[in-house]
mmCIF file of C-alpha atoms in Angstrom:
data_model
loop_
_atom_site.group_PDB
_atom_site.id
_atom_site.type_symbol
_atom_site.label_atom_id
_atom_site.label_comp_id
_atom_site.label_asym_id
_atom_site.label_seq_id
_atom_site.Cartn_x
_atom_site.Cartn_y
_atom_site.Cartn_z
ATOM 1 C CA MET A 1 147.278 123.395 76.652
ATOM 2 C CA ALA A 2 146.524 119.561 76.191
ATOM 3 C CA GLN A 3 144.282 119.092 73.404
ATOM 4 C CA VAL A 4 141.581 116.841 73.646
ATOM 5 C CA VAL A 5 141.325 114.928 70.084
ATOM 6 C CA ALA A 6 138.891 112.558 70.580
ATOM 7 C CA VAL A 7 136.361 111.514 72.618
ATOM 8 C CA ILE A 8 135.489 107.312 72.804
ATOM 9 C CA ALA A 9 132.621 105.732 74.982
ATOM 10 C CA SER A 10 131.874 101.649 74.348
ATOM 11 C CA THR A 11 130.843 99.028 76.695
ATOM 12 C CA HIS A 12 133.331 96.463 77.575
ATOM 13 C CA HIS A 13 132.147 93.118 77.280
ATOM 14 C CA PRO A 14 135.317 90.726 78.461
ATOM 15 C CA PHE A 15 134.600 87.858 76.160
ATOM 16 C CA TYR A 16 135.942 90.121 73.155
ATOM 17 C CA TYR A 17 139.418 88.934 73.813
ATOM 18 C CA ARG A 18 138.406 85.014 73.838
ATOM 19 C CA ALA A 19 135.946 85.051 71.323
ATOM 20 C CA THR A 20 137.950 87.029 68.289
ATOM 21 C CA THR A 21 141.277 84.672 69.098
ATOM 22 C CA ALA A 22 139.238 81.702 69.317
ATOM 23 C CA THR A 23 139.262 79.722 66.385
ATOM 24 C CA GLY A 24 137.903 76.433 64.729
ATOM 25 C CA GLU A 25 134.749 74.925 66.938
ATOM 26 C CA ASP A 26 135.867 77.185 69.413
ATOM 27 C CA ARG A 27 135.099 80.269 67.778
ATOM 28 C CA PRO A 28 131.501 81.547 67.969
ATOM 29 C CA PRO A 29 129.513 82.974 65.020
ATOM 30 C CA PHE A 30 129.186 85.881 65.706
ATOM 31 C CA ALA A 31 132.777 86.130 66.511
ATOM 32 C CA ASP A 32 133.874 87.474 62.454
ATOM 33 C CA GLU A 33 131.092 90.124 62.921
ATOM 34 C CA TRP A 34 132.365 91.505 65.880
ATOM 35 C CA ALA A 35 135.936 91.486 65.193
ATOM 36 C CA ARG A 36 134.933 93.968 62.256
ATOM 37 C CA LYS A 37 132.816 96.536 64.192
ATOM 38 C CA ILE A 38 135.925 96.715 66.571
ATOM 39 C CA LEU A 39 138.362 97.381 64.012
ATOM 40 C CA ALA A 40 136.039 99.762 62.800
ATOM 41 C CA PHE A 41 135.827 101.639 65.903
ATOM 42 C CA ARG A 42 139.509 101.262 66.477
ATOM 43 C CA GLU A 43 139.837 103.210 63.532
ATOM 44 C CA THR A 44 138.221 106.059 65.250
ATOM 45 C CA LEU A 45 141.244 105.828 67.676
ATOM 46 C CA THR A 46 144.051 105.088 64.906
ATOM 47 C CA ARG A 47 142.798 108.717 62.896
ATOM 48 C CA ALA A 48 142.709 111.052 65.617
ATOM 49 C CA ASN A 49 146.575 109.901 67.030
ATOM 50 C CA PRO A 50 146.809 110.476 70.988
ATOM 51 C CA ASP A 51 149.800 110.352 72.964
ATOM 52 C CA VAL A 52 147.835 110.174 76.129
ATOM 53 C CA LEU A 53 144.751 107.928 77.017
ATOM 54 C CA VAL A 54 142.633 108.651 80.327
ATOM 55 C CA MET A 55 140.207 105.698 80.824
ATOM 56 C CA VAL A 56 137.056 105.823 82.863
ATOM 57 C CA GLY A 57 135.832 102.215 84.046
ATOM 58 C CA SER A 58 134.511 100.584 87.567
ATOM 59 C CA ASP A 59 136.203 98.403 89.893
ATOM 60 C CA HIS A 60 133.947 94.811 89.675
ATOM 61 C CA PHE A 61 134.890 95.088 93.161
ATOM 62 C CA HIS A 62 138.502 93.357 92.362
ATOM 63 C CA GLN A 63 140.587 96.139 94.376
ATOM 64 C CA LEU A 64 137.624 97.991 95.955
ATOM 65 C CA TRP A 65 136.036 96.266 98.424
ATOM 66 C CA LEU A 66 132.974 97.305 100.642
ATOM 67 C CA ASP A 67 135.632 98.212 103.969
ATOM 68 C CA ASN A 68 136.754 101.373 100.854
ATOM 69 C CA MET A 69 134.591 102.250 98.690
ATOM 70 C CA PRO A 70 135.226 105.912 97.088
ATOM 71 C CA GLN A 71 132.915 107.162 94.996
ATOM 72 C CA PHE A 72 135.488 109.141 92.358
ATOM 73 C CA LEU A 73 139.338 107.587 92.178
ATOM 74 C CA VAL A 74 142.200 108.507 90.006
ATOM 75 C CA GLY A 75 145.170 106.365 89.382
ATOM 76 C CA LYS A 76 148.529 107.937 90.478
ATOM 77 C CA ALA A 77 151.268 105.444 88.916
ATOM 78 C CA PRO A 78 154.176 105.097 86.817
ATOM 79 C CA PHE A 79 152.919 101.645 85.447
ATOM 80 C CA TYR A 80 149.284 99.516 86.747
ATOM 81 C CA ASP A 81 149.355 96.209 87.022
ATOM 82 C CA ALA A 82 146.479 94.570 85.321
ATOM 83 C CA ASN A 83 143.856 92.187 84.484
ATOM 84 C CA TRP A 84 143.038 89.652 87.766
ATOM 85 C CA TYR A 85 143.452 85.572 88.470
ATOM 86 C CA ASN A 86 139.691 85.276 87.565
ATOM 87 C CA GLU A 87 139.638 87.473 84.896
ATOM 88 C CA GLU A 88 142.638 85.342 82.980
ATOM 89 C CA ARG A 89 140.498 82.121 84.142
ATOM 90 C CA GLU A 90 137.235 83.109 82.996
ATOM 91 C CA PHE A 91 137.696 85.255 79.956
ATOM 92 C CA GLY A 92 141.048 84.182 78.962
ATOM 93 C CA LEU A 93 142.473 87.835 79.351
ATOM 94 C CA PRO A 94 146.105 88.419 79.301
ATOM 95 C CA ARG A 95 148.073 89.654 82.208
ATOM 96 C CA MET A 96 149.489 93.444 80.991
ATOM 97 C CA LEU A 97 151.349 95.795 82.363
ATOM 98 C CA LEU A 98 150.400 99.702 81.637
ATOM 99 C CA ARG A 99 152.383 102.639 81.736
ATOM 100 C CA GLY A 100 150.715 105.845 83.734
ATOM 101 C CA GLN A 101 151.001 109.032 83.182
ATOM 102 C CA GLU A 102 151.799 110.788 86.638
ATOM 103 C CA ASP A 103 151.842 114.561 85.724
ATOM 104 C CA LEU A 104 148.381 114.533 84.096
ATOM 105 C CA SER A 105 146.929 112.141 86.985
ATOM 106 C CA ALA A 106 148.889 114.671 89.220
ATOM 107 C CA HIS A 107 147.038 117.733 87.113
ATOM 108 C CA VAL A 108 143.328 115.941 87.214
ATOM 109 C CA LEU A 109 143.366 115.552 91.148
ATOM 110 C CA ARG A 110 144.335 118.731 91.764
ATOM 111 C CA ALA A 111 141.986 120.495 89.574
ATOM 112 C CA GLY A 112 139.239 118.441 90.161
ATOM 113 C CA LEU A 113 139.759 119.382 94.041
ATOM 114 C CA ASP A 114 139.491 122.556 92.893
ATOM 115 C CA ALA A 115 136.655 122.348 90.907
ATOM 116 C CA GLY A 116 134.394 120.910 93.953
ATOM 117 C CA PHE A 117 135.115 116.864 93.276
ATOM 118 C CA ASP A 118 136.649 115.208 96.227
ATOM 119 C CA LEU A 119 138.700 112.475 94.356
ATOM 120 C CA ALA A 120 140.096 109.456 95.913
ATOM 121 C CA PHE A 121 143.321 108.247 94.760
ATOM 122 C CA SER A 122 145.950 105.329 94.583
ATOM 123 C CA ASN A 123 149.681 104.877 93.673
ATOM 124 C CA GLU A 124 148.963 101.097 93.683
ATOM 125 C CA LEU A 125 145.989 100.785 91.493
ATOM 126 C CA ARG A 126 145.652 97.008 89.711
ATOM 127 C CA ILE A 127 143.216 97.855 87.103
ATOM 128 C CA ASP A 128 140.604 95.454 85.789
ATOM 129 C CA HIS A 129 138.418 94.680 82.223
ATOM 130 C CA SER A 130 136.236 97.488 82.671
ATOM 131 C CA ILE A 131 139.649 99.422 81.596
ATOM 132 C CA THR A 132 141.627 96.612 79.844
ATOM 133 C CA CYS A 133 139.066 95.998 77.352
ATOM 134 C CA PRO A 134 138.684 99.230 75.611
ATOM 135 C CA ILE A 135 142.560 98.920 75.757
ATOM 136 C CA ILE A 136 142.049 95.238 73.912
ATOM 137 C CA THR A 137 139.534 96.556 71.010
ATOM 138 C CA LEU A 138 141.024 100.238 70.856
ATOM 139 C CA ARG A 139 145.033 99.922 71.327
ATOM 140 C CA PRO A 140 146.492 96.517 71.282
ATOM 141 C CA GLU A 141 150.122 97.618 71.489
ATOM 142 C CA ALA A 142 149.264 99.140 75.032
ATOM 143 C CA ASP A 143 152.026 101.481 74.249
ATOM 144 C CA LEU A 144 150.401 104.666 75.364
ATOM 145 C CA PRO A 145 150.359 105.837 79.075
ATOM 146 C CA ILE A 146 147.191 106.088 80.608
ATOM 147 C CA VAL A 147 145.287 107.833 83.738
ATOM 148 C CA PRO A 148 142.742 105.271 84.970
ATOM 149 C CA ILE A 149 139.845 106.850 86.934
ATOM 150 C CA TYR A 150 137.484 104.782 88.435
ATOM 151 C CA THR A 151 133.720 105.757 89.256
ATOM 152 C CA ASN A 152 131.469 103.894 91.999
ATOM 153 C CA ILE A 153 128.402 102.213 90.067
ATOM 154 C CA PHE A 154 128.555 98.734 92.642
ATOM 155 C CA ALA A 155 128.065 99.751 96.231
ATOM 156 C CA PRO A 156 125.344 102.132 97.303
ATOM 157 C CA PRO A 157 124.858 104.471 97.850
ATOM 158 C CA LEU A 158 125.978 105.718 94.783
ATOM 159 C CA PRO A 159 126.367 109.309 93.580
ATOM 160 C CA GLN A 160 122.984 110.982 91.325
ATOM 161 C CA PRO A 161 123.756 110.319 87.581
ATOM 162 C CA LYS A 162 123.676 114.241 86.903
ATOM 163 C CA ARG A 163 126.993 113.883 89.238
ATOM 164 C CA PHE A 164 128.585 111.675 86.689
ATOM 165 C CA VAL A 165 127.374 113.952 83.622
ATOM 166 C CA GLN A 166 129.061 117.169 86.290
ATOM 167 C CA LEU A 167 132.402 114.589 86.672
ATOM 168 C CA GLY A 168 132.552 114.555 82.504
ATOM 169 C CA ALA A 169 132.307 118.401 81.748
ATOM 170 C CA ALA A 170 135.038 118.383 84.780
ATOM 171 C CA ILE A 171 137.533 116.032 83.051
ATOM 172 C CA ARG A 172 137.078 117.907 79.351
ATOM 173 C CA GLU A 173 137.635 121.171 81.033
ATOM 174 C CA ILE A 174 140.410 119.588 83.147
ATOM 175 C CA VAL A 175 142.555 117.713 80.761
ATOM 176 C CA GLU A 176 142.093 121.018 78.317
ATOM 177 C CA SER A 177 143.580 123.322 80.823
ATOM 178 C CA TRP A 178 146.691 120.815 81.258
ATOM 179 C CA PRO A 179 149.960 122.753 80.318
ATOM 180 C CA SER A 180 151.050 120.043 78.024
ATOM 181 C CA HIS A 181 151.369 119.853 74.594
ATOM 182 C CA LEU A 182 150.403 116.168 74.689
ATOM 183 C CA ARG A 183 147.002 115.133 72.321
ATOM 184 C CA VAL A 184 144.643 113.418 74.468
ATOM 185 C CA ALA A 185 141.662 110.648 73.985
ATOM 186 C CA VAL A 186 139.322 110.196 76.827
ATOM 187 C CA ILE A 187 137.689 106.808 76.863
ATOM 188 C CA GLY A 188 134.782 105.490 79.229
ATOM 189 C CA THR A 189 133.163 102.296 79.358
ATOM 190 C CA GLY A 190 130.119 101.522 81.353
ATOM 191 C CA HIS A 191 126.956 99.138 80.358
ATOM 192 C CA LEU A 192 123.635 99.364 78.189
ATOM 193 C CA SER A 193 120.821 97.557 80.145
ATOM 194 C CA LEU A 194 122.431 94.428 82.264
ATOM 195 C CA GLU A 195 121.206 91.717 84.271
ATOM 196 C CA LEU A 196 123.891 89.799 85.757
ATOM 197 C CA GLY A 197 122.800 86.418 87.573
ATOM 198 C CA GLY A 198 119.458 86.827 87.190
ATOM 199 C CA PRO A 199 116.430 85.814 85.498
ATOM 200 C CA ARG A 200 117.298 87.478 82.224
ATOM 201 C CA GLN A 201 120.819 87.465 82.192
ATOM 202 C CA PHE A 202 121.246 85.036 79.235
ATOM 203 C CA GLY A 203 118.627 85.967 76.491
ATOM 204 C CA PRO A 204 119.585 86.576 72.732
ATOM 205 C CA GLN A 205 119.905 90.426 73.272
ATOM 206 C CA GLY A 206 119.931 92.600 76.020
ATOM 207 C CA PRO A 207 117.185 92.352 79.157
ATOM 208 C CA ASP A 208 115.602 95.677 78.221
ATOM 209 C CA PRO A 209 115.746 96.537 74.138
ATOM 210 C CA GLU A 210 113.847 99.488 74.038
ATOM 211 C CA PHE A 211 116.144 101.142 77.358
ATOM 212 C CA ASP A 212 118.907 99.612 74.728
ATOM 213 C CA ARG A 213 117.084 101.923 72.161
ATOM 214 C CA ARG A 214 116.608 104.713 74.063
ATOM 215 C CA ALA A 215 119.987 104.721 75.326
ATOM 216 C CA VAL A 216 121.501 104.730 72.106
ATOM 217 C CA GLU A 217 119.673 107.738 70.407
ATOM 218 C CA TRP A 218 120.866 110.083 73.536
ATOM 219 C CA ILE A 219 124.672 108.557 73.608
ATOM 220 C CA ALA A 220 124.501 109.434 70.051
ATOM 221 C CA ASN A 221 122.862 112.614 69.685
ATOM 222 C CA GLY A 222 124.390 113.925 73.352
ATOM 223 C CA ASP A 223 120.618 114.504 74.818
ATOM 224 C CA LEU A 224 121.326 114.602 78.178
ATOM 225 C CA ASP A 225 118.447 116.551 79.145
ATOM 226 C CA GLY A 226 116.269 113.855 77.832
ATOM 227 C CA CYS A 227 118.566 111.435 79.546
ATOM 228 C CA LEU A 228 118.683 113.000 82.443
ATOM 229 C CA SER A 229 114.750 113.368 82.820
ATOM 230 C CA GLU A 230 114.531 109.766 82.496
ATOM 231 C CA VAL A 231 117.179 108.103 83.869
ATOM 232 C CA THR A 232 117.458 108.103 87.840
ATOM 233 C CA LEU A 233 119.014 106.055 90.432
ATOM 234 C CA ASP A 234 115.782 103.729 90.953
ATOM 235 C CA SER A 235 114.457 103.901 87.406
ATOM 236 C CA LEU A 236 117.976 102.001 86.582
ATOM 237 C CA HIS A 237 116.891 98.753 88.939
ATOM 238 C CA ALA A 238 114.427 98.423 86.087
ATOM 239 C CA PRO A 239 116.072 97.531 82.504
ATOM 240 C CA GLY A 240 118.704 95.120 84.425
ATOM 241 C CA ASN A 241 120.272 94.622 87.800
ATOM 242 C CA ALA A 242 123.457 95.843 86.652
ATOM 243 C CA THR A 243 122.301 98.747 84.746
ATOM 244 C CA HIS A 244 124.163 101.583 86.671
ATOM 245 C CA GLY A 245 126.969 100.861 84.631
ATOM 246 C CA PHE A 246 125.115 103.569 82.288
ATOM 247 C CA MET A 247 126.136 106.076 84.464
ATOM 248 C CA ASP A 248 129.087 105.837 82.753
ATOM 249 C CA PHE A 249 127.999 106.187 79.907
ATOM 250 C CA MET A 250 126.724 109.517 80.730
ATOM 251 C CA LEU A 251 129.880 110.630 82.059
ATOM 252 C CA MET A 252 131.065 110.051 78.259
ATOM 253 C CA MET A 253 128.303 112.456 77.166
ATOM 254 C CA GLY A 254 129.722 114.869 80.038
ATOM 255 C CA VAL A 255 132.584 114.789 78.541
ATOM 256 C CA ALA A 256 131.107 115.581 74.788
ATOM 257 C CA GLY A 257 129.300 117.692 75.407
ATOM 258 C CA ALA A 258 125.704 118.547 75.579
ATOM 259 C CA GLY A 259 124.262 118.600 71.888
ATOM 260 C CA ALA A 260 127.626 116.579 70.734
ATOM 261 C CA LYS A 261 126.661 114.182 68.107
ATOM 262 C CA ALA A 262 128.908 110.961 67.825
ATOM 263 C CA ASP A 263 130.806 110.748 64.833
ATOM 264 C CA HIS A 264 130.936 107.406 65.046
ATOM 265 C CA VAL A 265 127.808 104.806 66.307
ATOM 266 C CA ASP A 266 127.757 101.390 65.919
ATOM 267 C CA THR A 267 126.064 98.427 67.894
ATOM 268 C CA LEU A 268 126.020 94.759 68.171
ATOM 269 C CA ASP A 269 123.235 92.547 69.767
ATOM 270 C CA LEU A 270 125.168 89.397 71.649
ATOM 271 C CA PHE A 271 124.343 87.050 73.836
ATOM 272 C CA HIS A 272 122.429 88.901 76.955
ATOM 273 C CA THR A 273 123.701 92.186 76.281
ATOM 274 C CA MET A 274 123.827 95.202 73.468
ATOM 275 C CA GLU A 275 127.387 95.852 72.679
ATOM 276 C CA ALA A 276 127.699 99.683 71.456
ATOM 277 C CA TYR A 277 129.952 102.181 70.586
ATOM 278 C CA PHE A 278 130.823 105.606 69.935
ATOM 279 C CA THR A 279 133.228 108.503 69.071
ATOM 280 C CA TRP A 280 133.476 112.347 69.218
ATOM 281 C CA TYR A 281 136.082 114.185 67.811
ATOM 282 C CA PRO A 282 135.605 117.762 69.412
ATOM 283 C CA ASN A 283 137.488 119.705 66.944
ATOM 284 C CA GLY A 284 136.482 117.843 64.021
ATOM 285 C CA ALA A 285 136.715 114.704 62.103
ATOM 286 C CA PRO A 286 140.765 114.109 61.779
ATOM 287 C CA ALA A 287 141.904 114.346 57.545
#
């Protein structure tokens, strides 16, 4: 059976690529520290030596819109075009073409349906920066096949936080039941406190540092009970109007498992957000 060799959760700041490739006066003062942290984070995936990446993210109203908004969607294609024109224009992100792992996509869909998750699928999915940003930070060669999984964190009615956790646990079980010798890393990205277009968007840090502090503790310690006791669809409005992306972090806690302490934890306060990086090794840290 396939082996989950790493579980990785992070934020997906779209300006990382532009900030760390800029030179001279265009290079922001925080770029060097950011790049150092990302290099250390990248090494956690490299050490795991995966063959396949299961990528969890959320479409930012690029391909999925209010006329057809699935709650959970699995990509099922041989290749994925990546990044959209506005992401190239605003963030400087490159066009990408990523290879798909169709056998694992089919297995996730079939086993997910059988486990009680009414998963949608797409054979023509173009992906955005929620998935390409962790490719850029963790595997810039973009040489490994992927299985993209999109969640709805933007368009109410949203699934409950506990459903994200349940899906995460199911993804772990499903991947480990795949009849394959391949090594799989499950990577997901979300947000801590985040405000988009509101009065708290452009502060020196995230809009709710106290929420960020508690969130990092929940994730780092695998404290699903503590997290679920405080986080609701209503409560996530308070830290910032885009904080529902935290539910993707909760999904990744479900993949890692209750009580699983992260093997790598790092954070960085940036303008308007805290960046956060977590890695778990389910079978122990690689030698």
